[in-house]
mmCIF file of C-alpha atoms and ligand atoms in Angstrom:
data_model
loop_
_atom_site.group_PDB
_atom_site.id
_atom_site.type_symbol
_atom_site.label_atom_id
_atom_site.label_comp_id
_atom_site.label_asym_id
_atom_site.label_seq_id
_atom_site.Cartn_x
_atom_site.Cartn_y
_atom_site.Cartn_z
ATOM 1 C CA MET J 361 22.576 230.399 89.751
ATOM 2 C CA ASN J 362 20.284 230.711 92.711
ATOM 3 C CA ASP J 363 18.495 233.917 92.121
ATOM 4 C CA LYS J 364 20.769 235.239 89.399
ATOM 5 C CA LEU J 365 21.527 235.141 85.805
ATOM 6 C CA VAL J 366 25.141 234.749 85.332
ATOM 7 C CA ASP J 367 27.389 234.373 82.364
ATOM 8 C CA ALA J 368 28.858 230.665 81.932
ATOM 9 C CA SER J 369 32.281 231.883 82.583
ATOM 10 C CA GLU J 370 31.330 233.180 85.992
ATOM 11 C CA ALA J 371 28.976 230.504 86.967
ATOM 12 C CA THR J 372 31.199 228.648 89.501
ATOM 13 C CA VAL J 373 30.757 226.705 92.695
ATOM 14 C CA SER J 374 32.756 226.660 95.960
ATOM 15 C CA VAL J 375 35.273 223.785 96.314
ATOM 16 C CA PHE J 376 33.525 222.830 99.762
ATOM 17 C CA ASP J 377 30.283 222.369 97.943
ATOM 18 C CA HIS J 378 29.229 218.740 98.863
ATOM 19 C CA GLY J 379 28.034 218.490 95.472
ATOM 20 C CA LEU J 380 31.464 218.513 94.264
ATOM 21 C CA LEU J 381 33.154 216.799 97.312
ATOM 22 C CA TYR J 382 30.540 214.017 97.574
ATOM 23 C CA GLY J 383 28.251 213.980 94.654
ATOM 24 C CA ASP J 384 25.701 214.878 97.269
ATOM 25 C CA GLY J 385 22.905 216.654 95.241
ATOM 26 C CA ILE J 386 20.387 215.964 92.577
ATOM 27 C CA PHE J 387 19.606 216.673 89.118
ATOM 28 C CA GLU J 388 16.997 216.867 86.058
ATOM 29 C CA GLY J 389 17.860 216.763 82.397
ATOM 30 C CA ILE J 390 14.935 218.421 80.475
ATOM 31 C CA ARG J 391 14.116 219.314 76.683
ATOM 32 C CA LEU J 392 12.873 222.245 75.197
ATOM 33 C CA TYR J 393 11.149 221.655 71.818
ATOM 34 C CA ASP J 394 10.111 224.700 69.691
ATOM 35 C CA GLY J 395 9.820 227.109 72.661
ATOM 36 C CA CYS J 396 8.130 224.739 74.895
ATOM 37 C CA VAL J 397 9.537 222.649 77.896
ATOM 38 C CA PHE J 398 8.425 219.033 77.691
ATOM 39 C CA LYS J 399 7.206 217.395 80.933
ATOM 40 C CA LEU J 400 8.162 220.288 83.145
ATOM 41 C CA ASP J 401 5.941 219.508 85.964
ATOM 42 C CA GLU J 402 6.896 215.772 85.895
ATOM 43 C CA HIS J 403 10.716 216.832 85.989
ATOM 44 C CA LEU J 404 10.044 219.252 89.133
ATOM 45 C CA GLU J 405 8.162 216.440 90.728
ATOM 46 C CA ARG J 406 10.659 214.102 90.312
ATOM 47 C CA LEU J 407 13.290 216.774 91.583
ATOM 48 C CA GLU J 408 11.161 217.229 94.813
ATOM 49 C CA TYR J 409 11.147 213.528 95.358
ATOM 50 C CA SER J 410 14.833 213.069 95.010
ATOM 51 C CA ALA J 411 15.254 215.953 97.363
ATOM 52 C CA LYS J 412 13.008 214.579 99.742
ATOM 53 C CA ALA J 413 14.601 211.032 99.649
ATOM 54 C CA ILE J 414 18.213 212.695 100.392
ATOM 55 C CA MET J 415 16.821 215.018 103.200
ATOM 56 C CA LEU J 416 17.792 218.067 100.990
ATOM 57 C CA LYS J 417 15.544 221.064 101.554
ATOM 58 C CA LEU J 418 14.740 222.735 98.537
ATOM 59 C CA ALA J 419 14.775 226.572 99.265
ATOM 60 C CA TRP J 420 12.498 227.459 96.158
ATOM 61 C CA THR J 421 8.984 226.634 95.304
ATOM 62 C CA ARG J 422 8.120 224.848 92.149
ATOM 63 C CA GLN J 423 6.859 227.828 90.677
ATOM 64 C CA GLU J 424 9.912 229.722 91.255
ATOM 65 C CA ILE J 425 12.228 226.937 89.985
ATOM 66 C CA SER J 426 9.947 226.924 86.897
ATOM 67 C CA ASP J 427 10.172 230.626 86.303
ATOM 68 C CA ALA J 428 13.913 230.566 86.624
ATOM 69 C CA LEU J 429 14.042 227.701 84.239
ATOM 70 C CA CYS J 430 11.946 229.386 81.678
ATOM 71 C CA GLU J 431 14.063 232.717 82.141
ATOM 72 C CA THR J 432 17.277 230.990 81.801
ATOM 73 C CA CYS J 433 16.184 229.554 78.354
ATOM 74 C CA ARG J 434 14.910 233.042 77.145
ATOM 75 C CA ALA J 435 18.133 234.562 78.201
ATOM 76 C CA ASN J 436 19.878 232.270 76.079
ATOM 77 C CA GLY J 437 17.896 232.660 73.077
ATOM 78 C CA LEU J 438 16.840 229.050 72.851
ATOM 79 C CA LYS J 439 14.013 227.507 71.382
ATOM 80 C CA ASN J 440 15.277 223.768 71.123
ATOM 81 C CA GLY J 441 17.759 222.650 73.611
ATOM 82 C CA TYR J 442 18.596 220.684 76.770
ATOM 83 C CA ILE J 443 18.263 222.173 80.296
ATOM 84 C CA ARG J 444 20.227 220.889 83.172
ATOM 85 C CA LEU J 445 18.791 221.623 86.482
ATOM 86 C CA VAL J 446 21.352 221.017 89.478
ATOM 87 C CA VAL J 447 20.560 221.337 93.148
ATOM 88 C CA THR J 448 23.819 220.591 95.474
ATOM 89 C CA ARG J 449 23.862 220.181 99.279
ATOM 90 C CA GLY J 450 25.946 223.548 99.128
ATOM 91 C CA VAL J 451 29.128 224.597 101.020
ATOM 92 C CA GLY J 452 29.808 222.751 104.071
ATOM 93 C CA SER J 453 32.826 221.524 106.094
ATOM 94 C CA LEU J 454 35.213 218.540 104.850
ATOM 95 C CA GLY J 455 33.127 215.753 106.347
ATOM 96 C CA LEU J 456 29.917 213.828 105.391
ATOM 97 C CA SER J 457 27.782 215.473 107.657
ATOM 98 C CA ILE J 458 25.130 217.632 106.180
ATOM 99 C CA LYS J 459 24.586 219.716 109.089
ATOM 100 C CA ASN J 460 26.787 222.487 108.312
ATOM 101 C CA CYS J 461 25.326 222.743 104.603
ATOM 102 C CA ASP J 462 22.595 225.127 105.269
ATOM 103 C CA GLN J 463 22.414 226.684 101.836
ATOM 104 C CA PRO J 464 21.776 224.404 98.842
ATOM 105 C CA GLN J 465 22.714 225.672 95.438
ATOM 106 C CA LEU J 466 20.354 225.964 92.326
ATOM 107 C CA ILE J 467 22.066 225.827 89.109
ATOM 108 C CA ILE J 468 20.173 226.004 85.812
ATOM 109 C CA ILE J 469 22.104 225.419 82.597
ATOM 110 C CA ALA J 470 20.389 225.976 79.262
ATOM 111 C CA ASP J 471 22.261 224.714 76.352
ATOM 112 C CA THR J 472 21.921 222.911 72.960
ATOM 113 C CA ILE J 473 22.179 219.300 72.766
ATOM 114 C CA GLN J 474 24.407 216.812 71.062
ATOM 115 C CA LEU J 475 21.959 214.136 69.979
ATOM 116 C CA TYR J 476 22.628 210.580 68.762
ATOM 117 C CA PRO J 477 23.209 210.519 65.096
ATOM 118 C CA GLN J 478 20.106 210.056 63.014
ATOM 119 C CA GLU J 479 21.604 206.709 61.805
ATOM 120 C CA PHE J 480 20.770 205.079 65.168
ATOM 121 C CA TYR J 481 17.225 205.739 64.720
ATOM 122 C CA ASP J 482 16.840 204.779 61.138
ATOM 123 C CA ASN J 483 18.963 201.429 61.213
ATOM 124 C CA GLY J 484 18.801 200.930 65.212
ATOM 125 C CA LEU J 485 21.663 200.679 67.841
ATOM 126 C CA LYS J 486 23.596 197.759 68.955
ATOM 127 C CA ILE J 487 24.187 197.316 72.824
ATOM 128 C CA ILE J 488 25.761 194.726 75.126
ATOM 129 C CA THR J 489 25.520 193.738 78.808
ATOM 130 C CA VAL J 490 28.368 195.099 81.061
ATOM 131 C CA PRO J 491 29.832 193.511 84.051
ATOM 132 C CA THR J 492 29.118 196.472 86.438
ATOM 133 C CA ARG J 493 25.768 196.004 88.307
ATOM 134 C CA ARG J 494 23.164 198.839 89.008
ATOM 135 C CA CYS J 495 23.442 199.968 92.688
ATOM 136 C CA ASN J 496 21.152 197.917 94.975
ATOM 137 C CA PRO J 497 18.119 199.965 95.741
ATOM 138 C CA SER J 498 18.539 199.436 99.360
ATOM 139 C CA ALA J 499 22.122 200.925 99.097
ATOM 140 C CA LEU J 500 21.380 203.824 96.915
ATOM 141 C CA PRO J 501 17.860 203.929 95.309
ATOM 142 C CA PRO J 502 18.347 204.332 91.496
ATOM 143 C CA ALA J 503 15.105 206.406 91.550
ATOM 144 C CA VAL J 504 16.869 209.172 93.147
ATOM 145 C CA LYS J 505 18.553 211.236 90.308
ATOM 146 C CA SER J 506 21.411 212.009 92.151
ATOM 147 C CA LEU J 507 24.819 213.674 91.189
ATOM 148 C CA ASN J 508 26.686 210.590 92.031
ATOM 149 C CA TYR J 509 26.620 208.841 88.655
ATOM 150 C CA LEU J 510 29.708 206.625 89.257
ATOM 151 C CA ASN J 511 27.842 203.569 89.005
ATOM 152 C CA ASN J 512 26.484 204.422 85.467
ATOM 153 C CA ILE J 513 29.817 206.058 84.400
ATOM 154 C CA LEU J 514 31.617 202.769 85.318
ATOM 155 C CA ALA J 515 29.221 200.936 83.044
ATOM 156 C CA LYS J 516 29.517 203.437 80.267
ATOM 157 C CA ILE J 517 33.164 203.082 80.300
ATOM 158 C CA GLU J 518 32.910 199.393 79.863
ATOM 159 C CA ALA J 519 30.453 200.025 76.923
ATOM 160 C CA GLN J 520 32.701 202.364 75.296
ATOM 161 C CA HIS J 521 35.894 200.283 75.644
ATOM 162 C CA LEU J 522 34.086 197.446 73.812
ATOM 163 C CA GLY J 523 33.143 199.900 71.005
ATOM 164 C CA TYR J 524 29.361 200.397 72.208
ATOM 165 C CA HIS J 525 27.509 203.618 72.773
ATOM 166 C CA GLU J 526 24.943 202.320 75.586
ATOM 167 C CA ALA J 527 24.815 199.126 77.738
ATOM 168 C CA ILE J 528 22.461 197.129 79.732
ATOM 169 C CA MET J 529 23.059 197.038 83.502
ATOM 170 C CA LEU J 530 21.818 194.180 85.653
ATOM 171 C CA ASN J 531 20.586 194.429 89.316
ATOM 172 C CA ASP J 532 22.502 192.370 92.002
ATOM 173 C CA GLN J 533 19.918 189.534 91.329
ATOM 174 C CA GLY J 534 20.932 189.260 87.776
ATOM 175 C CA TYR J 535 17.731 190.807 86.338
ATOM 176 C CA ILE J 536 17.857 193.727 83.852
ATOM 177 C CA ALA J 537 17.642 197.204 85.731
ATOM 178 C CA GLU J 538 18.234 199.535 82.679
ATOM 179 C CA CYS J 539 20.801 201.171 80.573
ATOM 180 C CA THR J 540 23.560 203.338 81.754
ATOM 181 C CA GLY J 541 21.443 206.603 80.841
ATOM 182 C CA ASP J 542 18.357 205.183 79.466
ATOM 183 C CA ASN J 543 15.293 202.808 80.439
ATOM 184 C CA ILE J 544 14.925 199.730 78.481
ATOM 185 C CA PHE J 545 11.422 198.292 76.901
ATOM 186 C CA ILE J 546 10.985 194.997 75.095
ATOM 187 C CA VAL J 547 7.838 194.037 72.828
ATOM 188 C CA HIS J 548 7.023 190.473 72.916
ATOM 189 C CA LYS J 549 3.852 188.620 71.848
ATOM 190 C CA GLY J 550 1.863 191.746 71.626
ATOM 191 C CA GLU J 551 2.705 193.050 75.152
ATOM 192 C CA LEU J 552 5.234 195.970 76.228
ATOM 193 C CA ILE J 553 7.293 195.072 79.006
ATOM 194 C CA THR J 554 9.975 196.920 81.062
ATOM 195 C CA PRO J 555 11.623 196.587 84.410
ATOM 196 C CA ALA J 556 10.094 198.107 87.423
ATOM 197 C CA ALA J 557 11.918 200.811 89.528
ATOM 198 C CA SER J 558 12.199 198.234 92.210
ATOM 199 C CA SER J 559 14.704 196.333 89.700
ATOM 200 C CA GLY J 560 16.769 199.239 89.872
ATOM 201 C CA ALA J 561 15.373 201.487 87.012
ATOM 202 C CA LEU J 562 15.220 205.263 87.361
ATOM 203 C CA LYS J 563 11.506 206.307 86.768
ATOM 204 C CA GLY J 564 12.103 208.083 83.763
ATOM 205 C CA ILE J 565 9.713 210.559 82.483
ATOM 206 C CA THR J 566 10.214 209.451 78.907
ATOM 207 C CA ARG J 567 9.527 205.796 80.264
ATOM 208 C CA ASP J 568 6.301 207.205 81.565
ATOM 209 C CA THR J 569 5.557 208.772 78.143
ATOM 210 C CA ALA J 570 6.112 205.472 76.474
ATOM 211 C CA LEU J 571 3.651 203.713 78.938
ATOM 212 C CA ALA J 572 1.073 206.517 77.985
ATOM 213 C CA ILE J 573 1.850 205.844 74.320
ATOM 214 C CA ALA J 574 1.000 202.276 74.963
ATOM 215 C CA ASP J 575 -2.224 202.994 76.386
ATOM 216 C CA GLU J 576 -3.123 205.353 73.424
ATOM 217 C CA LEU J 577 -1.950 202.453 71.123
ATOM 218 C CA GLY J 578 -4.038 199.901 72.872
ATOM 219 C CA ILE J 579 -0.838 197.960 73.480
ATOM 220 C CA PRO J 580 -0.993 196.134 76.994
ATOM 221 C CA TRP J 581 1.960 196.813 79.214
ATOM 222 C CA ARG J 582 3.408 195.549 82.497
ATOM 223 C CA GLU J 583 6.526 196.042 84.484
ATOM 224 C CA ALA J 584 8.359 192.673 85.171
ATOM 225 C CA ASN J 585 11.687 191.030 86.170
ATOM 226 C CA MET J 586 13.456 190.614 82.833
ATOM 227 C CA THR J 587 16.570 188.625 82.090
ATOM 228 C CA ARG J 588 19.007 188.802 79.360
ATOM 229 C CA TYR J 589 17.164 185.820 77.589
ATOM 230 C CA ASP J 590 13.933 187.911 77.476
ATOM 231 C CA VAL J 591 15.525 190.696 75.724
ATOM 232 C CA TRP J 592 17.468 188.366 73.325
ATOM 233 C CA VAL J 593 14.504 186.813 72.125
ATOM 234 C CA ALA J 594 12.111 189.934 71.928
ATOM 235 C CA GLU J 595 10.615 190.827 68.695
ATOM 236 C CA GLU J 596 11.488 194.542 69.441
ATOM 237 C CA VAL J 597 13.393 196.416 72.063
ATOM 238 C CA PHE J 598 13.854 200.140 72.608
ATOM 239 C CA LEU J 599 15.442 202.587 74.915
ATOM 240 C CA THR J 600 13.733 205.808 76.151
ATOM 241 C CA GLY J 601 15.394 208.856 77.790
ATOM 242 C CA THR J 602 15.264 212.621 77.545
ATOM 243 C CA ALA J 603 18.056 212.960 75.225
ATOM 244 C CA ALA J 604 17.863 209.838 73.456
ATOM 245 C CA GLU J 605 13.978 209.996 73.106
ATOM 246 C CA ILE J 606 13.023 206.471 71.692
ATOM 247 C CA VAL J 607 15.905 204.594 70.064
ATOM 248 C CA PRO J 608 15.365 201.247 68.487
ATOM 249 C CA ILE J 609 17.809 198.278 69.309
ATOM 250 C CA VAL J 610 18.644 195.893 66.858
ATOM 251 C CA GLU J 611 21.344 193.833 68.474
ATOM 252 C CA ILE J 612 21.985 192.772 72.070
ATOM 253 C CA ASP J 613 25.179 190.707 73.172
ATOM 254 C CA ALA J 614 25.677 189.631 69.619
ATOM 255 C CA ARG J 615 22.054 188.528 69.267
ATOM 256 C CA VAL J 616 20.192 190.020 66.314
ATOM 257 C CA ILE J 617 16.775 191.381 67.723
ATOM 258 C CA GLY J 618 13.931 190.661 65.342
ATOM 259 C CA ASN J 619 14.734 190.910 61.794
ATOM 260 C CA GLY J 620 17.850 193.287 62.825
ATOM 261 C CA LYS J 621 15.895 196.451 61.657
ATOM 262 C CA PRO J 622 13.918 198.882 63.860
ATOM 263 C CA GLY J 623 10.437 197.104 64.259
ATOM 264 C CA PRO J 624 7.014 198.758 63.425
ATOM 265 C CA VAL J 625 5.803 199.010 66.898
ATOM 266 C CA THR J 626 8.829 201.136 67.819
ATOM 267 C CA ALA J 627 8.245 203.017 64.908
ATOM 268 C CA LYS J 628 4.844 203.918 66.085
ATOM 269 C CA PHE J 629 6.007 204.941 69.586
ATOM 270 C CA LEU J 630 8.729 207.241 68.023
ATOM 271 C CA GLU J 631 6.008 208.875 65.821
ATOM 272 C CA SER J 632 3.564 209.338 68.805
ATOM 273 C CA PHE J 633 6.450 210.808 70.952
ATOM 274 C CA LYS J 634 7.342 213.292 68.069
ATOM 275 C CA ARG J 635 3.748 214.448 67.985
ATOM 276 C CA ARG J 636 3.600 214.769 71.859
ATOM 277 C CA VAL J 637 6.728 216.984 72.046
ATOM 278 C CA SER J 638 5.333 219.165 69.410
ATOM 279 C CA ILE J 639 1.885 219.717 71.127
ATOM 280 C CA GLU J 640 2.524 219.343 74.788
ATOM 281 C CA GLY J 641 4.730 221.297 76.946
ATOM 282 C CA THR J 642 4.922 224.402 78.959
ATOM 283 C CA MET J 643 5.634 227.597 76.718
ATOM 284 C CA LEU J 644 8.579 229.832 77.780
HETATM 285 N N1 PMP Z 1613 18.078 205.935 83.510
HETATM 286 C C1 PMP Z 1613 19.017 206.544 83.922
HETATM 287 C C2 PMP Z 1613 20.294 206.108 84.698
HETATM 288 C C3 PMP Z 1613 19.044 207.993 83.367
HETATM 289 O O1 PMP Z 1613 20.314 208.850 83.629
HETATM 290 C C4 PMP Z 1613 18.141 208.438 82.752
HETATM 291 C C5 PMP Z 1613 18.119 210.000 82.177
HETATM 292 N N2 PMP Z 1613 19.103 210.178 81.270
HETATM 293 C C6 PMP Z 1613 17.114 207.666 82.512
HETATM 294 C C7 PMP Z 1613 17.029 206.353 82.903
HETATM 295 C C8 PMP Z 1613 15.914 208.155 81.554
HETATM 296 O O2 PMP Z 1613 15.210 208.929 82.304
HETATM 297 P P1 PMP Z 1613 14.331 210.319 81.583
HETATM 298 O O3 PMP Z 1613 13.300 209.655 80.605
HETATM 299 O O4 PMP Z 1613 13.717 210.879 82.698
HETATM 300 O O5 PMP Z 1613 15.211 211.157 80.908
#
């Protein structure tokens, strides 16, 4: 926390921290594979952009955050795991104003990760569309990875209430934005298509990796407005996210996708992704 390594039981924040009071802060979820932090620079860049967008002045350089992050992993003896990097607005008075919050708090949690069961990758995941709409980008830009996740949590509650693990969220025009914690892609007539950030999607780091894999595989890709119809009739659908990696989707809103099994294109993406995490990354 800030400049110190502290035991988890002593890692506490003030009840006056605006991160707690208002969800006023930003975060990143990052993976550690075999002692290497995957896409560290990309995550730190997104953190800087999130900070800029919410007018939070980071008191640390990218190098300082990177060093602290690696040190936290080493101190926990981790070789594989999940790192949660959190920056809160810091302690202020009871009120929305950020004027009295002059010291942002930096929190780095290095832990193990609860992965989706292997069955989801072998047999694919079934998802649904939920009623809760993704925040309008002109109200709260979904590109900001903010501590305020209530929008996604409400959607996740709806998904789980209906017995699903993940769900599609539409934007206020009815186009697909993303899932509650993952980006979405379809494969249709040889093309890879995903909603643009302007549709309400987070600019996922795994999403960018998937687009780089498409280039590597020679698969044309584009960003487009996507409707529920588009995903229902796609040959393949998959989700991307730091925790989920690449998950095949085999059913959406009770419509079977493709032949109901994870498709060959998704398998190629997953294979390339696994290769990338084992050879790319910042060594601890
Ligand atoms: N969308 C949302 C809403 C997310 O919270 C996340 C991260 N879990 C993603 C997409 C995927 O982004 P990334 O690949 O950077 O983890």
